[in-house]
PDB file of C-alpha atoms in Angstrom:
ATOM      1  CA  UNK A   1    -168.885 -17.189 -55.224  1.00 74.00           C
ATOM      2  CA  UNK A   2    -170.476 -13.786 -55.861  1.00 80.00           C
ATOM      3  CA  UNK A   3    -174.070 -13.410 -56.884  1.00 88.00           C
ATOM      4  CA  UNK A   4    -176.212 -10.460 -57.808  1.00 92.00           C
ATOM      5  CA  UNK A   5    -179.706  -9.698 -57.688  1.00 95.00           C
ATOM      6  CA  UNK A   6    -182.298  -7.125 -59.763  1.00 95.00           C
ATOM      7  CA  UNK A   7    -185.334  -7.395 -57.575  1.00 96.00           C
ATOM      8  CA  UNK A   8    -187.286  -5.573 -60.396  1.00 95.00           C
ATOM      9  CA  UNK A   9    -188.306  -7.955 -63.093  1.00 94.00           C
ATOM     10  CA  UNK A  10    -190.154  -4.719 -65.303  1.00 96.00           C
ATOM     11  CA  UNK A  11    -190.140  -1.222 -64.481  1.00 97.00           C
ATOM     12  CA  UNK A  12    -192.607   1.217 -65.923  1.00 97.00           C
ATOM     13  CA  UNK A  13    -191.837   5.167 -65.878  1.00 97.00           C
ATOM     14  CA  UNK A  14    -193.082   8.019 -67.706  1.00 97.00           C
ATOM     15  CA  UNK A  15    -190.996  10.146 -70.027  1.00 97.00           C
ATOM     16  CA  UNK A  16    -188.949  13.078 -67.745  1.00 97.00           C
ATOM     17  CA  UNK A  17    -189.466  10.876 -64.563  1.00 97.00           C
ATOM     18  CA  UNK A  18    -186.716  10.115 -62.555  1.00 97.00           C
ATOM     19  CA  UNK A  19    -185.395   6.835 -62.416  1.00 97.00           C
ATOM     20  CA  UNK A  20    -183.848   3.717 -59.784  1.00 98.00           C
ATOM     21  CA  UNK A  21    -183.100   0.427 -60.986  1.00 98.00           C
ATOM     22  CA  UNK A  22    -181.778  -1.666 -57.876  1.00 98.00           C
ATOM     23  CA  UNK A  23    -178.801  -3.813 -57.753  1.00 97.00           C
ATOM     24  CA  UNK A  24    -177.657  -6.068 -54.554  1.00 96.00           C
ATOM     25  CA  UNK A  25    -174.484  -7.891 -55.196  1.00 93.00           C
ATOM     26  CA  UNK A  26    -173.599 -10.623 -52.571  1.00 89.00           C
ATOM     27  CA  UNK A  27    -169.206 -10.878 -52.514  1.00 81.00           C
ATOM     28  CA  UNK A  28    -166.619 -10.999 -49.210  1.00 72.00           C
ATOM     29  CA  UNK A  29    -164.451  -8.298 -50.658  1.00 75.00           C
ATOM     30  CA  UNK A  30    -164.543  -5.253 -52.796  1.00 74.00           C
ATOM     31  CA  UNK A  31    -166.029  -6.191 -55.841  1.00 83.00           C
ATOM     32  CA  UNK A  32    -166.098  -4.581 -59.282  1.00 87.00           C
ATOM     33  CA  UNK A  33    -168.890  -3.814 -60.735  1.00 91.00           C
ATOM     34  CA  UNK A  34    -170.756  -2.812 -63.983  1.00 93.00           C
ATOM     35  CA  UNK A  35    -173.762  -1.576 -65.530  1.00 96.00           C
ATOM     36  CA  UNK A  36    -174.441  -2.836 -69.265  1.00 96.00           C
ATOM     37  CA  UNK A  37    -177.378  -1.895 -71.468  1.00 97.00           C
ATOM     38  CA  UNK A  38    -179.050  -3.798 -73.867  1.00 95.00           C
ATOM     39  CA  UNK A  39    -181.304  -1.833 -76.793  1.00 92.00           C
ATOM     40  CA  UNK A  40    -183.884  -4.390 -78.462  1.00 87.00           C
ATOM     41  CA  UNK A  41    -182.204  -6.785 -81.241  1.00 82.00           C
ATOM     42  CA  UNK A  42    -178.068  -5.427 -80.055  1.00 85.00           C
ATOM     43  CA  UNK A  43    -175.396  -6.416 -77.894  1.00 88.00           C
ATOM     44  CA  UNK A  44    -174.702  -5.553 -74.332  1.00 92.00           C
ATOM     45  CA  UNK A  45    -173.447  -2.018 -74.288  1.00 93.00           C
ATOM     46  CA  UNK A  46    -171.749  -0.342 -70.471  1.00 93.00           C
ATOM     47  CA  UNK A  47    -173.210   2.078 -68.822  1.00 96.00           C
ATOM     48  CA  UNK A  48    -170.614   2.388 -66.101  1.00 94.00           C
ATOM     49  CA  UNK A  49    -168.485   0.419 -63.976  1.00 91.00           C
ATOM     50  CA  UNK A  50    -167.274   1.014 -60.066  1.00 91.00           C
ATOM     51  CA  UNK A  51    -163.571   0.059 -59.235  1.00 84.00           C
ATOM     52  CA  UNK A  52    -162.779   2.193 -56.237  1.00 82.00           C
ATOM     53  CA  UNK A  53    -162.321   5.137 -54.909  1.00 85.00           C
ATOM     54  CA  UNK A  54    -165.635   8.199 -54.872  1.00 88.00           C
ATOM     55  CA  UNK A  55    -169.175   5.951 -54.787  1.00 91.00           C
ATOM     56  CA  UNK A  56    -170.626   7.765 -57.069  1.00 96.00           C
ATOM     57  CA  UNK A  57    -169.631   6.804 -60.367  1.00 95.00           C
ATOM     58  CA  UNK A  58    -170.692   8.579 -63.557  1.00 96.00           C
ATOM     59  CA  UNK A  59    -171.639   6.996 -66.655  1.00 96.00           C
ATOM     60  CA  UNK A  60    -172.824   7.369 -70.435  1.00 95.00           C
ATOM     61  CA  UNK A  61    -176.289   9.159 -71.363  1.00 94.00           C
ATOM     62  CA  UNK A  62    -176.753  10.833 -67.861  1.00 96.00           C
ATOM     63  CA  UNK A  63    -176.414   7.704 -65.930  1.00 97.00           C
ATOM     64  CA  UNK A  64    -174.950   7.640 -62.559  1.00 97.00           C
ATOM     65  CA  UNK A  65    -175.095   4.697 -59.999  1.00 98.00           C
ATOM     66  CA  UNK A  66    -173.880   4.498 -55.807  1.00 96.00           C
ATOM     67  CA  UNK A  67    -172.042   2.288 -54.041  1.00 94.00           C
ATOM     68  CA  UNK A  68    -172.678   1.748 -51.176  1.00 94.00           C
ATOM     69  CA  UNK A  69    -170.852  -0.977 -49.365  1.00 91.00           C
ATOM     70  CA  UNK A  70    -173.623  -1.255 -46.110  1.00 91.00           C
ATOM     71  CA  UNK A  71    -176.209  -2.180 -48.433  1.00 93.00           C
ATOM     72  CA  UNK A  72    -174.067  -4.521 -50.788  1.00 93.00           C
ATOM     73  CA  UNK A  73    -176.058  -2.037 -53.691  1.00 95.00           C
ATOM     74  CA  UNK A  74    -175.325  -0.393 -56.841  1.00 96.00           C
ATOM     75  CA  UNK A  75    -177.763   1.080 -57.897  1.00 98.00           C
ATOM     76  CA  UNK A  76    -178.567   2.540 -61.221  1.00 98.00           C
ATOM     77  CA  UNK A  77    -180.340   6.142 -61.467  1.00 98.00           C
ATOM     78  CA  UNK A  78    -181.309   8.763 -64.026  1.00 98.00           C
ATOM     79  CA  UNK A  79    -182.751  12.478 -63.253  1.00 97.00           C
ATOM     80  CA  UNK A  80    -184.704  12.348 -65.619  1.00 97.00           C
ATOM     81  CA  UNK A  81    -185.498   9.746 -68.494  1.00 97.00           C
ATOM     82  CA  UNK A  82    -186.212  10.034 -72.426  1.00 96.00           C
ATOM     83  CA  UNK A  83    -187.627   7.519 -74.628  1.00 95.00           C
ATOM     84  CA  UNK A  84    -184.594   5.901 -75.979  1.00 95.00           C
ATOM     85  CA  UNK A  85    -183.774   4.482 -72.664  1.00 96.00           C
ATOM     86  CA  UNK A  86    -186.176   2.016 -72.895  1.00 97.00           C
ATOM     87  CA  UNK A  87    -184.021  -1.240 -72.700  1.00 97.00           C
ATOM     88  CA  UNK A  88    -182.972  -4.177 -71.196  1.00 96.00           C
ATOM     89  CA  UNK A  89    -180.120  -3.223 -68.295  1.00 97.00           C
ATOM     90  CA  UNK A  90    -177.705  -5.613 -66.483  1.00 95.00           C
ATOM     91  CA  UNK A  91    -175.960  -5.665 -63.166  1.00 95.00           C
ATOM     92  CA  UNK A  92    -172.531  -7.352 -63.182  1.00 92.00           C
ATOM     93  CA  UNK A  93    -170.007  -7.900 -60.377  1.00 89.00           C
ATOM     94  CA  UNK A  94    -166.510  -9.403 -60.957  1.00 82.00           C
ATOM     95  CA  UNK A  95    -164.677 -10.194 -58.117  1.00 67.00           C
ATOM     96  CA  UNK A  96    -160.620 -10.731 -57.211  1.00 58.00           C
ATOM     97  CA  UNK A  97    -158.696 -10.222 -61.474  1.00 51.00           C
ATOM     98  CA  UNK A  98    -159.526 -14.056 -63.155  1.00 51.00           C
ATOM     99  CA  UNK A  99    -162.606 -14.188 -62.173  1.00 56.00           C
ATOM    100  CA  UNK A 100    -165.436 -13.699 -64.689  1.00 74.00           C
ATOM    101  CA  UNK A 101    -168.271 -11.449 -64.268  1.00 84.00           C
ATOM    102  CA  UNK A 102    -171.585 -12.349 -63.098  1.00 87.00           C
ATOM    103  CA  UNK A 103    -174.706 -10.882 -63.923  1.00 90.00           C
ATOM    104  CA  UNK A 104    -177.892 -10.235 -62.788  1.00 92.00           C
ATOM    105  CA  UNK A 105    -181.157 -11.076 -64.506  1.00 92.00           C
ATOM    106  CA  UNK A 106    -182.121  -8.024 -65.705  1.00 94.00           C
ATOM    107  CA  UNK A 107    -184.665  -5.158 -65.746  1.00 96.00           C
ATOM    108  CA  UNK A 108    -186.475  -4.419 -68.350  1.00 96.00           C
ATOM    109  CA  UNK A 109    -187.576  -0.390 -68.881  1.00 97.00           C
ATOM    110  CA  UNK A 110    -190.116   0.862 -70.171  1.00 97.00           C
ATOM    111  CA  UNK A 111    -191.348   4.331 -70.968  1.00 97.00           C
ATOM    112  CA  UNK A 112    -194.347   5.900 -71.281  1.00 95.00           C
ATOM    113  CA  UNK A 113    -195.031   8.873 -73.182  1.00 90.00           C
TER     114      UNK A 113
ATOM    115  CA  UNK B   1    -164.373   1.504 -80.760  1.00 70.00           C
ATOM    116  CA  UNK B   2    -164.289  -1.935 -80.288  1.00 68.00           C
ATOM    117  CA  UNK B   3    -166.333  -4.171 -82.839  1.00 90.00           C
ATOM    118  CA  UNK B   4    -167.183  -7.307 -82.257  1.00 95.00           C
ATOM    119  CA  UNK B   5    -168.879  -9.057 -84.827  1.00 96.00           C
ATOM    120  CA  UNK B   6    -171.068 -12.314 -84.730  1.00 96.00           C
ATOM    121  CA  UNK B   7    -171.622 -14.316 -88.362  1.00 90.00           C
ATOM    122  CA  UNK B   8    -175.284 -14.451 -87.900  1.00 91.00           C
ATOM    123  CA  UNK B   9    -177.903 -13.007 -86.206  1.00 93.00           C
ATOM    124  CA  UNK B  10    -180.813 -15.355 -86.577  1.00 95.00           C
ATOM    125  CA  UNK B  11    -179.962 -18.860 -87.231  1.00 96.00           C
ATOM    126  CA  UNK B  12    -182.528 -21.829 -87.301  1.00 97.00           C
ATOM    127  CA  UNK B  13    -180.985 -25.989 -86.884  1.00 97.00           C
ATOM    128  CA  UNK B  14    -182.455 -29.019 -86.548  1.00 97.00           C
ATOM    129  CA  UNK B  15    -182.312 -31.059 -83.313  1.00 97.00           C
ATOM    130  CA  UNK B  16    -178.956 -33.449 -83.989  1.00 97.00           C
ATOM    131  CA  UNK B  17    -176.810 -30.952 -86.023  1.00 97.00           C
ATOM    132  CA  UNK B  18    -173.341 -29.773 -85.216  1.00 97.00           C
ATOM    133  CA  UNK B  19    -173.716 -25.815 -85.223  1.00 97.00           C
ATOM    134  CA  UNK B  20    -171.014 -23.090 -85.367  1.00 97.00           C
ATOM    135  CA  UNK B  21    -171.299 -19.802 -84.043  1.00 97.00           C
ATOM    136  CA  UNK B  22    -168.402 -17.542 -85.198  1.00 97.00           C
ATOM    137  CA  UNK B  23    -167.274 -14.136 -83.613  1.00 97.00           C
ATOM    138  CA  UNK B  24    -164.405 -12.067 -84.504  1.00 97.00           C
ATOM    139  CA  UNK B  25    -163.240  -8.721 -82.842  1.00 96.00           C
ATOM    140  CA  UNK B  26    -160.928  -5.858 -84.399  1.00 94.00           C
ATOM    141  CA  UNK B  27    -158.985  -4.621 -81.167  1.00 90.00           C
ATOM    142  CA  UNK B  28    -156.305  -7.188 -80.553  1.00 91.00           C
ATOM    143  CA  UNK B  29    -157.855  -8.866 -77.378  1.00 90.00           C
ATOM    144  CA  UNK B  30    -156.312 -11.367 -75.442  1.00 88.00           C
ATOM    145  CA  UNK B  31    -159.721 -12.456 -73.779  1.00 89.00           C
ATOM    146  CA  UNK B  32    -162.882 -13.782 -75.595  1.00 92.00           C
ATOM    147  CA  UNK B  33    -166.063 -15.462 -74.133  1.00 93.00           C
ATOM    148  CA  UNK B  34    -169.589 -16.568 -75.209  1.00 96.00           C
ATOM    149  CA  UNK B  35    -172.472 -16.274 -73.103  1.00 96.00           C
ATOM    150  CA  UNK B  36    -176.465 -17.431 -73.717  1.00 96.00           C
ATOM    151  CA  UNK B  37    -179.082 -15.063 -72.692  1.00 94.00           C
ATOM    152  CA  UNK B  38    -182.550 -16.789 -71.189  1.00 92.00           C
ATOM    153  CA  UNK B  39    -185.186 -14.451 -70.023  1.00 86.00           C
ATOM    154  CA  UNK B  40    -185.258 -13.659 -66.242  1.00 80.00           C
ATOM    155  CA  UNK B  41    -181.559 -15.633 -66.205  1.00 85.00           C
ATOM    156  CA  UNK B  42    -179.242 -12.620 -67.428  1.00 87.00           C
ATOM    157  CA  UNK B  43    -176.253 -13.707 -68.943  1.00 91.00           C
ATOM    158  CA  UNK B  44    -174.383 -17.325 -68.090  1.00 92.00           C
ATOM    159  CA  UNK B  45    -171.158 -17.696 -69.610  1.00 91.00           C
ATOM    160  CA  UNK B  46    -170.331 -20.613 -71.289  1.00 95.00           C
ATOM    161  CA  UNK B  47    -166.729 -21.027 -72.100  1.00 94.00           C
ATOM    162  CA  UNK B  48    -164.164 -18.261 -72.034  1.00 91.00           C
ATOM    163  CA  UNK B  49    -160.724 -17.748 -73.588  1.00 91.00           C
ATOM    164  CA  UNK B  50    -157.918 -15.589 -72.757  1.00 87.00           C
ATOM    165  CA  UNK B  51    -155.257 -17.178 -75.335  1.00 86.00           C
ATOM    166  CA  UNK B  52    -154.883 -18.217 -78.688  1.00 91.00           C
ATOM    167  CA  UNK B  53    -155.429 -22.310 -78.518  1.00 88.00           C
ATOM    168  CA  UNK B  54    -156.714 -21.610 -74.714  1.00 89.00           C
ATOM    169  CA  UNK B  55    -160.248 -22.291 -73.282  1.00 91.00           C
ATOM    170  CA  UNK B  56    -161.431 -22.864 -69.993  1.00 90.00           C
ATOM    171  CA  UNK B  57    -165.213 -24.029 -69.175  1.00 91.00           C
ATOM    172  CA  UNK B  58    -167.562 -21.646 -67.710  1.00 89.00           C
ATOM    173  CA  UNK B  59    -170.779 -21.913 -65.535  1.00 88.00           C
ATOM    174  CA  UNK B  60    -172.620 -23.692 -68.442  1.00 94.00           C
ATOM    175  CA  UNK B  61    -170.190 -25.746 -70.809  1.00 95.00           C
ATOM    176  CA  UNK B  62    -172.080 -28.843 -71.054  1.00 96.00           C
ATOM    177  CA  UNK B  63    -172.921 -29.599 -74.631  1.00 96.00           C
ATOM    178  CA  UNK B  64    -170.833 -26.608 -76.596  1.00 97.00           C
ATOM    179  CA  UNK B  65    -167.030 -26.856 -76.861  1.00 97.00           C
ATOM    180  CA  UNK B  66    -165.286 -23.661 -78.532  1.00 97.00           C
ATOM    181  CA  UNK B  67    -162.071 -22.873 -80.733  1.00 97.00           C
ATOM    182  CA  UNK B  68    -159.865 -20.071 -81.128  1.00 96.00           C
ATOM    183  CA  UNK B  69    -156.995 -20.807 -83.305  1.00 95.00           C
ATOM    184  CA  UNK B  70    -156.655 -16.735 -84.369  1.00 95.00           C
ATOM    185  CA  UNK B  71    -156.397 -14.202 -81.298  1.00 94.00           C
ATOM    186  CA  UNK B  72    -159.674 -12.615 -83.143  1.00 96.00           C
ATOM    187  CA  UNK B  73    -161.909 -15.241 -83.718  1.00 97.00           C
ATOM    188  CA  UNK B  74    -163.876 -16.930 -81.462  1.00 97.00           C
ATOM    189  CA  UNK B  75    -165.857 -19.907 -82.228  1.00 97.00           C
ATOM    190  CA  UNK B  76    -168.816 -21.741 -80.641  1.00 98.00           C
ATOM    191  CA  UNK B  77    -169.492 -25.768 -80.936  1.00 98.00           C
ATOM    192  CA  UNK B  78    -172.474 -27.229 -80.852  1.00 97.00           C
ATOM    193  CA  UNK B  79    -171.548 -30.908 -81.083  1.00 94.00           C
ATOM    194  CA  UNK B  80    -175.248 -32.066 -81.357  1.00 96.00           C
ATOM    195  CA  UNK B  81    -177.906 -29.583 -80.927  1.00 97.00           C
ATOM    196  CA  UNK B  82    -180.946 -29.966 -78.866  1.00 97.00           C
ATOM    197  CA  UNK B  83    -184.160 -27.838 -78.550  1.00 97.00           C
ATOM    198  CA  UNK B  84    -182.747 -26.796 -74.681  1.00 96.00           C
ATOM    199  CA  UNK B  85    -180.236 -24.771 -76.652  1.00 97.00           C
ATOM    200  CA  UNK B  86    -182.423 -22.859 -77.801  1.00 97.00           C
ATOM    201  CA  UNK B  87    -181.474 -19.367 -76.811  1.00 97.00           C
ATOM    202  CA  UNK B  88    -180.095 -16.006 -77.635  1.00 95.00           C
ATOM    203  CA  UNK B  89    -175.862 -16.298 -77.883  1.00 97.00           C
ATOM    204  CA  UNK B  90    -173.743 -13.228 -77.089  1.00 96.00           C
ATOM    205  CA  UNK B  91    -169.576 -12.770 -77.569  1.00 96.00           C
ATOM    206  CA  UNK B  92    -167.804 -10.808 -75.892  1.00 93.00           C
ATOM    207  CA  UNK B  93    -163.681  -9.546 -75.555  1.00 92.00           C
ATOM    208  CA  UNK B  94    -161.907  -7.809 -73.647  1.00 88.00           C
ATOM    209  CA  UNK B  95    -158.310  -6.797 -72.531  1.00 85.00           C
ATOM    210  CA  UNK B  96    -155.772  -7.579 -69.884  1.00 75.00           C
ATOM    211  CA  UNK B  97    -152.820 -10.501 -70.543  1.00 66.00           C
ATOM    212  CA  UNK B  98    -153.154 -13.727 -68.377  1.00 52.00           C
ATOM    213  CA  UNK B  99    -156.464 -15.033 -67.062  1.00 51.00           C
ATOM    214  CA  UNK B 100    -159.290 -12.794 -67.530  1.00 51.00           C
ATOM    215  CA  UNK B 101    -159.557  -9.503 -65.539  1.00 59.00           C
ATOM    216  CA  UNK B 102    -162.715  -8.576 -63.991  1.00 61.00           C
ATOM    217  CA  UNK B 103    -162.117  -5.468 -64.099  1.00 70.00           C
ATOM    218  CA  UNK B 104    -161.743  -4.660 -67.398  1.00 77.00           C
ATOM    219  CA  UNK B 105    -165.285  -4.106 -69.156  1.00 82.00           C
ATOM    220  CA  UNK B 106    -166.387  -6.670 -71.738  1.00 88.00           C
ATOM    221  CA  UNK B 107    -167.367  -5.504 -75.185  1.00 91.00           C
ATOM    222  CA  UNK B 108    -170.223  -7.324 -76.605  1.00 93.00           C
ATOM    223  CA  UNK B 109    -171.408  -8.709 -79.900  1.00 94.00           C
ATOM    224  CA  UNK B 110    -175.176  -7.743 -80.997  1.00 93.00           C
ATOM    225  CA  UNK B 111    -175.641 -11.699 -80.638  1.00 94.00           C
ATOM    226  CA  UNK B 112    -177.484 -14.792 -82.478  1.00 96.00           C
ATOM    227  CA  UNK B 113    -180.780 -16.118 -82.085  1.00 95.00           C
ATOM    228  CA  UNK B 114    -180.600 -19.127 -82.355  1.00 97.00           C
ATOM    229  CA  UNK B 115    -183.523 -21.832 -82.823  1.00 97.00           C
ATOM    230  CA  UNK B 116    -183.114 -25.180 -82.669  1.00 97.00           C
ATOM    231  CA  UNK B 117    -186.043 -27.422 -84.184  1.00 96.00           C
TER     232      UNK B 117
END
């Protein structure tokens, strides 16, 4: 069964740093795989998902994340973040089509001014 | 853009009851699921759905059981609640015929808080 892993519990960052959140997903195969965010008091909202094909997969409000296979990661980044990115965000790796997605545990952002 | 909509978004029961958490979504899904959300635990999904009248259990079904008699509603059973079900409840749907793709992304409810006394 696949499992995935957010090593970073809280992450701290000033406004117009630059940003990593880490994801290692553990799976045989070629997994799918996902970044959701969740704003305080909503829903789970994607970021950006990997299928196949070029690593480096854009998403919504500047986000981008890597594959990269070696390292069983996917990790999240931002150039430079603002604010309202202060969330909760979710890793989530699906593996072969009927399987369900799993997530990670989550890491929560926050910014400083 | 896809809506999905849960009844409530705070609810408060008392240890024993039967509670029902309702979700409906407006783009003609085939697949539905609920989840709980527990701090430091992500997500666990409960039961999912990917047919009218069709459930199967997920990683957590013990004490819920679910419904779906309308391809857009979604319900969740709590057949007798107790304080461990306590917890934050999200829906989600998605598309793709047959069993559930993984692969196609899940569109999520803004959830219930739930609080069981």
């Amino acid at each position: 069964a696949q499992s995935v892993t957010q090593p970073d519990i809280h992450i701290t960052v000033s406004e117009g740093a630059s940003l990593e959140l880490r994801c290692n997903y553990s799976y045989g195969a070629t997994p799918y795989l996902f970044w959701y965010v969740q704003s305080p008091g909503q829903g789970l909202q994607l970021l950006l998902k990997y299928f196949s094909g070029d690593t480096l997969v854009q998403g919504i409000k500047g986000f981008e994340a890597e594959f990269k296979r070696s390292q069983s990661s996917f990790n999240l980044r931002k150039p430079s973040v603002h604010w309202s990115d202060a969330a909760e965000y979710f890793c989530a790796v699906g593996a072969n089509a009927g399987n369900m997605l799993t997530f990670g545990g989550g890491t929560r952002l926050m910014v400083k001014p | 853009d896809v809506k999905v909509t849960q009844s409530s978004r705070y609810l408060v029961k008392r240890t024993g009851e039967k509670v029902f958490l309702e979700c409906v979504q407006d783009m003609d899904h085939e697949n539905m699921f609920w989840y709980r959300q527990d701090p430091g635990l992500g997500l666990r999904l409960i039961y999912f759905s990917y047919d009218v009248k069709m459930k199967e259990k997920g990683d957590i079904p013990e004490g819920y059981s679910v419904s779906r008699e309308k391809k857009e509603r979604f319900s969740l059973i709590l057949e007798s609640a107790s304080t461990n079900q306590t917890s934050m409840y999200l829906c989600a749907s998605s598309s793709g015929t047959g069993a559930p793709y993984s692969n196609q992304p899940q569109h999520f409810g803004d959830g219930t808080r739930l609080s069981i006394l």
